[in-house]
mmCIF file with all atom_site columns, C-alpha atoms in Angstrom:
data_model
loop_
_atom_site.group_PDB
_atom_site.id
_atom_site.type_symbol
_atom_site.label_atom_id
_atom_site.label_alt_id
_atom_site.label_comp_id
_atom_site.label_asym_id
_atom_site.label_entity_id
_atom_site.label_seq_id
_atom_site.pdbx_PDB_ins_code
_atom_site.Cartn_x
_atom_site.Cartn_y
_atom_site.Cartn_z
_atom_site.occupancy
_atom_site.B_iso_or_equiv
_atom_site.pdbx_formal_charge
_atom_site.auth_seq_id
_atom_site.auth_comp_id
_atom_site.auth_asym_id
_atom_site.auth_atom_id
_atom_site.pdbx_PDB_model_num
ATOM 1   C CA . UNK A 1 1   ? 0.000  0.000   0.000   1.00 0.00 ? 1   UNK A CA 1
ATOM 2   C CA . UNK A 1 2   ? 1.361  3.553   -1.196  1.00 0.00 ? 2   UNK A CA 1
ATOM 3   C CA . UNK A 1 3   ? 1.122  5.852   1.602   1.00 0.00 ? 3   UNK A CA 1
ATOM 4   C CA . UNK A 1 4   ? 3.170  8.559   0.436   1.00 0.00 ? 4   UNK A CA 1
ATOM 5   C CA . UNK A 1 5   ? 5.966  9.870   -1.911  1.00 0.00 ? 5   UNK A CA 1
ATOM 6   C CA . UNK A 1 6   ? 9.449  11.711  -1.820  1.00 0.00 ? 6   UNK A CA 1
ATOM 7   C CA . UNK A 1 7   ? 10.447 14.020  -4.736  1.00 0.00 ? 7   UNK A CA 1
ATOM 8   C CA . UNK A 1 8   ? 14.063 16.284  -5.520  1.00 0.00 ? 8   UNK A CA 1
ATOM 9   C CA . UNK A 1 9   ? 13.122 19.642  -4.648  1.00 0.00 ? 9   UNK A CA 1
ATOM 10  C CA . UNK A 1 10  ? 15.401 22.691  -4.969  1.00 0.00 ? 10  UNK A CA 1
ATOM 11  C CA . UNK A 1 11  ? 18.315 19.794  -4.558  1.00 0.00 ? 11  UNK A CA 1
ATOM 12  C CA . UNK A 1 12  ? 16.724 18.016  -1.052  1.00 0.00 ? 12  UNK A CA 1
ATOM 13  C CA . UNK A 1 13  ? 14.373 14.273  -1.360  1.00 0.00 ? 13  UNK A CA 1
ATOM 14  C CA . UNK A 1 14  ? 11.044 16.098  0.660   1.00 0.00 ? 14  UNK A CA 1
ATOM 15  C CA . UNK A 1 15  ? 8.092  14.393  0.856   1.00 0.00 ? 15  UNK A CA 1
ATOM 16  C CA . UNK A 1 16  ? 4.980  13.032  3.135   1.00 0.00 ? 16  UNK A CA 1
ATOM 17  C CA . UNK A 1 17  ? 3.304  10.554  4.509   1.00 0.00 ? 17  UNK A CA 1
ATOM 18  C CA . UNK A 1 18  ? -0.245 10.260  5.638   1.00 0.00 ? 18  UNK A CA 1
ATOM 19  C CA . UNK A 1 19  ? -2.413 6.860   6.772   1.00 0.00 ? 19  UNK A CA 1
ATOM 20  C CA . UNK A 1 20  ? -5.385 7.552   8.872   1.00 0.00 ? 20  UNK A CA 1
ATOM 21  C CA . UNK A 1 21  ? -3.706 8.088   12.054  1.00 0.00 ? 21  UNK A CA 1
ATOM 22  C CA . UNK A 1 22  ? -0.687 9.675   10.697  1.00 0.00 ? 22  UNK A CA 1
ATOM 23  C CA . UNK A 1 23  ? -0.204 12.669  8.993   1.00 0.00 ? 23  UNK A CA 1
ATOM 24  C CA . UNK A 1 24  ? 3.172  13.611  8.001   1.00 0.00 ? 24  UNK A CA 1
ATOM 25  C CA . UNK A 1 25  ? 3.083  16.475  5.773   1.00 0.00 ? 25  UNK A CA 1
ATOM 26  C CA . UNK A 1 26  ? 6.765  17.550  5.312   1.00 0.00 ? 26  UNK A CA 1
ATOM 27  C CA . UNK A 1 27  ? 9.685  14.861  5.802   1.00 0.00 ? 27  UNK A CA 1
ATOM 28  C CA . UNK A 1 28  ? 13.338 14.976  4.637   1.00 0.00 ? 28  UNK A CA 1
ATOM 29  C CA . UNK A 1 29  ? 15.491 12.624  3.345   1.00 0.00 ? 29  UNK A CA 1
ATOM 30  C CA . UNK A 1 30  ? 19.119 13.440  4.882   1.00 0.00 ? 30  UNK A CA 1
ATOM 31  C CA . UNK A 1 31  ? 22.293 11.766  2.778   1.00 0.00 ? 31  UNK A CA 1
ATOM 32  C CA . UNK A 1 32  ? 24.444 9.845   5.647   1.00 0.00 ? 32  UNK A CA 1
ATOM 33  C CA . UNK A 1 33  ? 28.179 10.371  5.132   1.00 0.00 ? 33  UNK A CA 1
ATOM 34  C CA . UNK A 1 34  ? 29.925 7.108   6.385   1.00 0.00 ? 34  UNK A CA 1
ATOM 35  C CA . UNK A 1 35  ? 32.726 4.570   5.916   1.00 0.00 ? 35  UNK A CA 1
ATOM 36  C CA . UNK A 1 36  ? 30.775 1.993   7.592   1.00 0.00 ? 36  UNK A CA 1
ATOM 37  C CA . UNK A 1 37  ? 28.935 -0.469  5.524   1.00 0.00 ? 37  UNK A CA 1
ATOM 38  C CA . UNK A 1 38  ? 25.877 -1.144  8.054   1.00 0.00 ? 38  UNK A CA 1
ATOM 39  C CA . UNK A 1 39  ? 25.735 2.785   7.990   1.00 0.00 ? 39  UNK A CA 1
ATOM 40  C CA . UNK A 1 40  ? 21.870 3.807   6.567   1.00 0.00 ? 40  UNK A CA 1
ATOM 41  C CA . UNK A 1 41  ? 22.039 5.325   3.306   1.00 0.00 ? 41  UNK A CA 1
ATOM 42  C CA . UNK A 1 42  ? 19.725 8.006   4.353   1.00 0.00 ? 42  UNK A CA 1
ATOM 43  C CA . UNK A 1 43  ? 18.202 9.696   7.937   1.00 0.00 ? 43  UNK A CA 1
ATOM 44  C CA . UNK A 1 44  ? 14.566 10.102  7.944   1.00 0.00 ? 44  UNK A CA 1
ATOM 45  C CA . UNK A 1 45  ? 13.815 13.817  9.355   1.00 0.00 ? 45  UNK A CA 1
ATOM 46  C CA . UNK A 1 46  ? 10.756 16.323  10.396  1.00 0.00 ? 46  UNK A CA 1
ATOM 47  C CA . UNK A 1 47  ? 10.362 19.680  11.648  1.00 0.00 ? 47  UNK A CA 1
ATOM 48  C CA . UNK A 1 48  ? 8.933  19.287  15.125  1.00 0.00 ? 48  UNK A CA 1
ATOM 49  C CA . UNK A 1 49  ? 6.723  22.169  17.033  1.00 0.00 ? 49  UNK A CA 1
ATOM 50  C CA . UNK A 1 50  ? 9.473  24.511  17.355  1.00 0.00 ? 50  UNK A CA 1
ATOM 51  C CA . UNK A 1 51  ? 10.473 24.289  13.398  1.00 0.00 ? 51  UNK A CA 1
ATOM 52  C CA . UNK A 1 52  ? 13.629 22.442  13.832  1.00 0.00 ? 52  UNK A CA 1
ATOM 53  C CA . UNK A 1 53  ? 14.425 19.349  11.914  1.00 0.00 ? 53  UNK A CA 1
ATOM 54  C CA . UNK A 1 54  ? 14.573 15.849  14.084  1.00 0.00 ? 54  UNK A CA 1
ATOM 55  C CA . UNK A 1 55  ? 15.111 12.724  13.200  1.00 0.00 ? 55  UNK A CA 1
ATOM 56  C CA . UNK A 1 56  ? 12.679 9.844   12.820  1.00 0.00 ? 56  UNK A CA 1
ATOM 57  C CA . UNK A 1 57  ? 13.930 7.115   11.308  1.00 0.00 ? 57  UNK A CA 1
ATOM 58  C CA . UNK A 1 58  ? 16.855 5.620   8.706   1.00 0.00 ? 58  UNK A CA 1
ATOM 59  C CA . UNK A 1 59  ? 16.446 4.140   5.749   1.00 0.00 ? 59  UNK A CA 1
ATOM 60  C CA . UNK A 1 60  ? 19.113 1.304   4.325   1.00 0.00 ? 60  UNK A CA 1
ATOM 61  C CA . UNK A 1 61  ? 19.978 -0.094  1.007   1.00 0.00 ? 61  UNK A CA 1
ATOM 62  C CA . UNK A 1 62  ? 18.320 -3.259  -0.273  1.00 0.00 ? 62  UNK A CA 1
ATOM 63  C CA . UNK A 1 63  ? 17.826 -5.136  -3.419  1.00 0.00 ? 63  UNK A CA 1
ATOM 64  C CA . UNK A 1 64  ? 14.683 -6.577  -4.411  1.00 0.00 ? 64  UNK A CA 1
ATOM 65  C CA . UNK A 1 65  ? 14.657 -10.699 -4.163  1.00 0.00 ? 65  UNK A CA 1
ATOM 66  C CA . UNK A 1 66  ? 12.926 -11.334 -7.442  1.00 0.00 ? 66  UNK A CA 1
ATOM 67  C CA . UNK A 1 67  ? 15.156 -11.395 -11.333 1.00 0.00 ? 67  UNK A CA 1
ATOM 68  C CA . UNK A 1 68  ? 15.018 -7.562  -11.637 1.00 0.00 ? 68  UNK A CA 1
ATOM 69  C CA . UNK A 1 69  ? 17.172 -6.656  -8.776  1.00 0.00 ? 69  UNK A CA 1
ATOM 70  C CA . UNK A 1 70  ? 15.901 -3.593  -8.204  1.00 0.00 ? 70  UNK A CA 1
ATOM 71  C CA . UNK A 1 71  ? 17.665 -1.240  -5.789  1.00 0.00 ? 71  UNK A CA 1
ATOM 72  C CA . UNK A 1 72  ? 15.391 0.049   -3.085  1.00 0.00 ? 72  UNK A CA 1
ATOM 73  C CA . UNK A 1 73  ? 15.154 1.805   0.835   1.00 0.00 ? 73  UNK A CA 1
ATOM 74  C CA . UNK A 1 74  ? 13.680 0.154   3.861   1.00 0.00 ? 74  UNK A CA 1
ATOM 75  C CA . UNK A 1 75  ? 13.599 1.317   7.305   1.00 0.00 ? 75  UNK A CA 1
ATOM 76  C CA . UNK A 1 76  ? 11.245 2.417   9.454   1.00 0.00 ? 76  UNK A CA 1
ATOM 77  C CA . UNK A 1 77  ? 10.104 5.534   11.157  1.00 0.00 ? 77  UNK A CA 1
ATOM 78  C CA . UNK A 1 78  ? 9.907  5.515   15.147  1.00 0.00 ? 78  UNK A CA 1
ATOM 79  C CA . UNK A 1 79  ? 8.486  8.554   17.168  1.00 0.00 ? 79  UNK A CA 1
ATOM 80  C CA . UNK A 1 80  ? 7.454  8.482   21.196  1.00 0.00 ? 80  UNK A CA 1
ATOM 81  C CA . UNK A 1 81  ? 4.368  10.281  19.753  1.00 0.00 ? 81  UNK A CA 1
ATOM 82  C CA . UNK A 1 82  ? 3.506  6.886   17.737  1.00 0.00 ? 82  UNK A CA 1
ATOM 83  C CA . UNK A 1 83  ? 1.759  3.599   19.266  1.00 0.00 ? 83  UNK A CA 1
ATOM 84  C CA . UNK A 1 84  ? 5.241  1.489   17.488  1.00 0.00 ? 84  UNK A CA 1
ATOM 85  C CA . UNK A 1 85  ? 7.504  1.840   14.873  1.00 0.00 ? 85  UNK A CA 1
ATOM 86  C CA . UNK A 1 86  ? 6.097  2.197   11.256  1.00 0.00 ? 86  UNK A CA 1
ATOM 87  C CA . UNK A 1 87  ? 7.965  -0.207  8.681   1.00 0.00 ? 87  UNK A CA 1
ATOM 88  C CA . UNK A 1 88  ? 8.357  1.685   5.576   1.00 0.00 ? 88  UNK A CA 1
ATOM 89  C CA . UNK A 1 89  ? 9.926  0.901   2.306   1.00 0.00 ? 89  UNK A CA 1
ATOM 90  C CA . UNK A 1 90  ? 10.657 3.413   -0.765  1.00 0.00 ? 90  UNK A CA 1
ATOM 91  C CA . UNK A 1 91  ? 11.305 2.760   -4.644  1.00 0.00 ? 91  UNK A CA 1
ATOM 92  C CA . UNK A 1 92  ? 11.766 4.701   -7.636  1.00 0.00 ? 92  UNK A CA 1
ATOM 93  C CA . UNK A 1 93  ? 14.874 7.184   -8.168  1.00 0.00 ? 93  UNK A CA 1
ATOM 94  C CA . UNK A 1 94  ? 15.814 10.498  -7.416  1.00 0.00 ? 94  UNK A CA 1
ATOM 95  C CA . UNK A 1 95  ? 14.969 11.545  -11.284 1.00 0.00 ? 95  UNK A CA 1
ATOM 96  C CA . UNK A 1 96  ? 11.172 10.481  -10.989 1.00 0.00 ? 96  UNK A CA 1
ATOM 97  C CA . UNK A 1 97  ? 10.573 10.156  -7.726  1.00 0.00 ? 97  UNK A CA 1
ATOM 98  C CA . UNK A 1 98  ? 10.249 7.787   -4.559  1.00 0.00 ? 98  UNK A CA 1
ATOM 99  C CA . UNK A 1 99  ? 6.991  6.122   -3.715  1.00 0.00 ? 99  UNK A CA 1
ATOM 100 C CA . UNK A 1 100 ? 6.409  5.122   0.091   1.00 0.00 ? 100 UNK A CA 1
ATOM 101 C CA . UNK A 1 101 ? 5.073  1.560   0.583   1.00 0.00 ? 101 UNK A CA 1
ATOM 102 C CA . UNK A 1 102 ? 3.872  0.137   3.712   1.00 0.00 ? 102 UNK A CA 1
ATOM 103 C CA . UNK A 1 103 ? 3.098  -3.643  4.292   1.00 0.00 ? 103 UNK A CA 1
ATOM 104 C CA . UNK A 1 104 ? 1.675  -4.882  7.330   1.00 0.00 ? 104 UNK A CA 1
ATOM 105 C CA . UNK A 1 105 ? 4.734  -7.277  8.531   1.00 0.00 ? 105 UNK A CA 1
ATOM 106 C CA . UNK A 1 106 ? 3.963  -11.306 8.858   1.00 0.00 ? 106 UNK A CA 1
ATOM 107 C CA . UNK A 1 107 ? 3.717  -12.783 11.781  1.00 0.00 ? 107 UNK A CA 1
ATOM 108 C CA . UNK A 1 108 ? 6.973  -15.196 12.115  1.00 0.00 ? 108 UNK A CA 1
ATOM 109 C CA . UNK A 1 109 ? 6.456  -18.075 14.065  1.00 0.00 ? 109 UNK A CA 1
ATOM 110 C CA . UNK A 1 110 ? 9.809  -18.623 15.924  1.00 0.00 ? 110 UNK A CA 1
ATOM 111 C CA . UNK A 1 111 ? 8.696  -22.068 17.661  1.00 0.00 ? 111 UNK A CA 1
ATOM 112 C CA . UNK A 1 112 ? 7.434  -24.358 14.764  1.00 0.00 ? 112 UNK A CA 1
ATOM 113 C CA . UNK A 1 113 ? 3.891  -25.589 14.571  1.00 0.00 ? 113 UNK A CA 1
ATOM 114 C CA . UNK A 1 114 ? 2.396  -26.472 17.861  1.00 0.00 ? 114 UNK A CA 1
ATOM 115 C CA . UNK A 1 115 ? 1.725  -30.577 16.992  1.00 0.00 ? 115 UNK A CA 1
ATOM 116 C CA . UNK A 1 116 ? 2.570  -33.215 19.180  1.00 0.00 ? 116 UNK A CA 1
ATOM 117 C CA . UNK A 1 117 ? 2.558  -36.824 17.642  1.00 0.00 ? 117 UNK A CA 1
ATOM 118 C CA . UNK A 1 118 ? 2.221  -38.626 20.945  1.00 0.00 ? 118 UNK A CA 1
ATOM 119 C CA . UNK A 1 119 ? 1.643  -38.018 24.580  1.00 0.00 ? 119 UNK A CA 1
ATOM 120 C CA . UNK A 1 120 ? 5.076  -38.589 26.601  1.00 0.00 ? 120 UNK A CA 1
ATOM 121 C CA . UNK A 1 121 ? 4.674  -40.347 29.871  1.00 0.00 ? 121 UNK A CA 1
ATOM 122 C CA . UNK A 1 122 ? 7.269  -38.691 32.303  1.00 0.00 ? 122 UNK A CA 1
ATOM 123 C CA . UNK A 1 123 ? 6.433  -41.619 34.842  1.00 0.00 ? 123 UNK A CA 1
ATOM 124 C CA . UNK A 1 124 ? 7.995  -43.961 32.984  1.00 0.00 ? 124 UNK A CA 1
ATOM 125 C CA . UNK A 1 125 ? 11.133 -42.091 32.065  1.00 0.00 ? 125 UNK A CA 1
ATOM 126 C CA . UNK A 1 126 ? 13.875 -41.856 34.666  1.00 0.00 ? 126 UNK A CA 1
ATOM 127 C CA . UNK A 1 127 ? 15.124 -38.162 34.024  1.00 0.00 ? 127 UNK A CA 1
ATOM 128 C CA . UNK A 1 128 ? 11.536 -36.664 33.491  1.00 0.00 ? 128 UNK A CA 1
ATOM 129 C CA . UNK A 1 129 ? 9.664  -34.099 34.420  1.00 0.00 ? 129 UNK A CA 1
ATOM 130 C CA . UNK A 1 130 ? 10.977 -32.014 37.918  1.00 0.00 ? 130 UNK A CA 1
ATOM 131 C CA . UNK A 1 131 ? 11.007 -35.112 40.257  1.00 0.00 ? 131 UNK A CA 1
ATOM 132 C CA . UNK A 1 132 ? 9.158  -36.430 42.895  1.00 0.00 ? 132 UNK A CA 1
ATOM 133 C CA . UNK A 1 133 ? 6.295  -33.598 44.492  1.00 0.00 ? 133 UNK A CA 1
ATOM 134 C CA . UNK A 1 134 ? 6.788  -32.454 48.626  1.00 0.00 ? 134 UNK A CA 1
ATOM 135 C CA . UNK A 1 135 ? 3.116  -32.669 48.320  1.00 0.00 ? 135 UNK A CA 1
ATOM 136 C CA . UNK A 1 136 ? 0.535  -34.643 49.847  1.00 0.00 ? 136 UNK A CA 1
ATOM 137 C CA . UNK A 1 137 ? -2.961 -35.552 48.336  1.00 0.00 ? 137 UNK A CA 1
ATOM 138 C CA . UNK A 1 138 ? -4.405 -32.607 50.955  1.00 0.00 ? 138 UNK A CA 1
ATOM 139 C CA . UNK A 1 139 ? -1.535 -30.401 49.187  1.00 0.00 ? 139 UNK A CA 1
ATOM 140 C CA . UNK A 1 140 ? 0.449  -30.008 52.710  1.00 0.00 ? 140 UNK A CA 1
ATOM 141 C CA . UNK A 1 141 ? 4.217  -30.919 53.012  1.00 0.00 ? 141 UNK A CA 1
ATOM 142 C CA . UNK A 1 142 ? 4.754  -34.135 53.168  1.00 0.00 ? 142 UNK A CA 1
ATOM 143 C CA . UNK A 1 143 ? 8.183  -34.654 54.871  1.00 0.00 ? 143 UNK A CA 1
ATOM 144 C CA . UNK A 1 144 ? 9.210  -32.814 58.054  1.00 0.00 ? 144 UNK A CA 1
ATOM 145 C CA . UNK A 1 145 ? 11.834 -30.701 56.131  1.00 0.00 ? 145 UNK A CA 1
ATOM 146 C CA . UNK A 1 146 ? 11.939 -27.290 56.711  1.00 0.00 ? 146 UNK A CA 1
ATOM 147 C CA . UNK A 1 147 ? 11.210 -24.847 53.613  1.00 0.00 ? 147 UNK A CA 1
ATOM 148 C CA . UNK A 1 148 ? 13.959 -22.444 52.715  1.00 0.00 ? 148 UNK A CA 1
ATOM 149 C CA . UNK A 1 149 ? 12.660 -19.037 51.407  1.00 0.00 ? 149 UNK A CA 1
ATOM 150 C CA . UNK A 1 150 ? 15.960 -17.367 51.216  1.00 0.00 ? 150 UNK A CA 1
ATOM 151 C CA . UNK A 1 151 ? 16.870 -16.107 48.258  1.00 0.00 ? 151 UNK A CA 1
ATOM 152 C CA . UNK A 1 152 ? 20.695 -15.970 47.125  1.00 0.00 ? 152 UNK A CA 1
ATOM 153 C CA . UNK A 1 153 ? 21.622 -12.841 45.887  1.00 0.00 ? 153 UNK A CA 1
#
């Protein structure tokens, strides 16, 4: 989804964005001058209240995963005033033009599909489970030991 563009004007990339809840009307894209190769290609800045430039975000160099290998800027833009960061992505050139695109990002799931293909039986195993309870049927302790509440430090 386009939400807003960047375009050369009198030698600066200024441009907007706007969604329903966010309204952006003058951004700048600042060049970032550095030897450093994980160094953002550009800073993503707005005038605040008092009409001085801050930034918002960075945007980095990345090349499109399909045959056509198209160059393009990701990043995102991150403010206190916003409810979280807002993942933004821009392509086109600095002769026509920079188009912002925002996709909602996928949900990754980091632990794998939540099947289990049988039921384990930590009775039968030897080194299962967290051992034997200290708990009767009635839930009180079952063996005269006393219970140590201090915590190490």
């Amino acid at each position: 989804m386009n939400i807003g563009e960047f375009n050369v004007r009198n030698g600066r990339l200024l441009g907007s964005i706007a969604t329903r809840t966010i309204d952006l009307p003058r951004l700048g894209l600042r060049p970032v001058e550095s030897d450093n190769d994980r160094a953002p290609i550009y800073e993503i800045v707005a005038l605040n209240v008092g009409n001085r430039w801050v930034q918002l975000g960075a945007l980095w160099e990345a090349v499109a995963k399909h045959t056509t290998g198209e160059v393009f800027y990701q990043g995102s833009i991150d403010d206190p005033s916003l409810p979280e960061p807002l993942p933004i992505a821009l392509f086109g050139n600095d002769e026509d033009g920079y188009r912002v695109a925002w996709r909602r990002p996928q949900r990754r799931d980091d632990f794998g599909p939540a099947v289990r293909s049988a039921r384990r039986d930590y009775a039968a195993s030897e080194q299962g489970g967290f051992g034997d309870s200290t708990a009767g049927n009635d839930g009180a302790l079952m063996n005269d030991q006393p219970v140590d509440d201090e915590v190490p430090f």
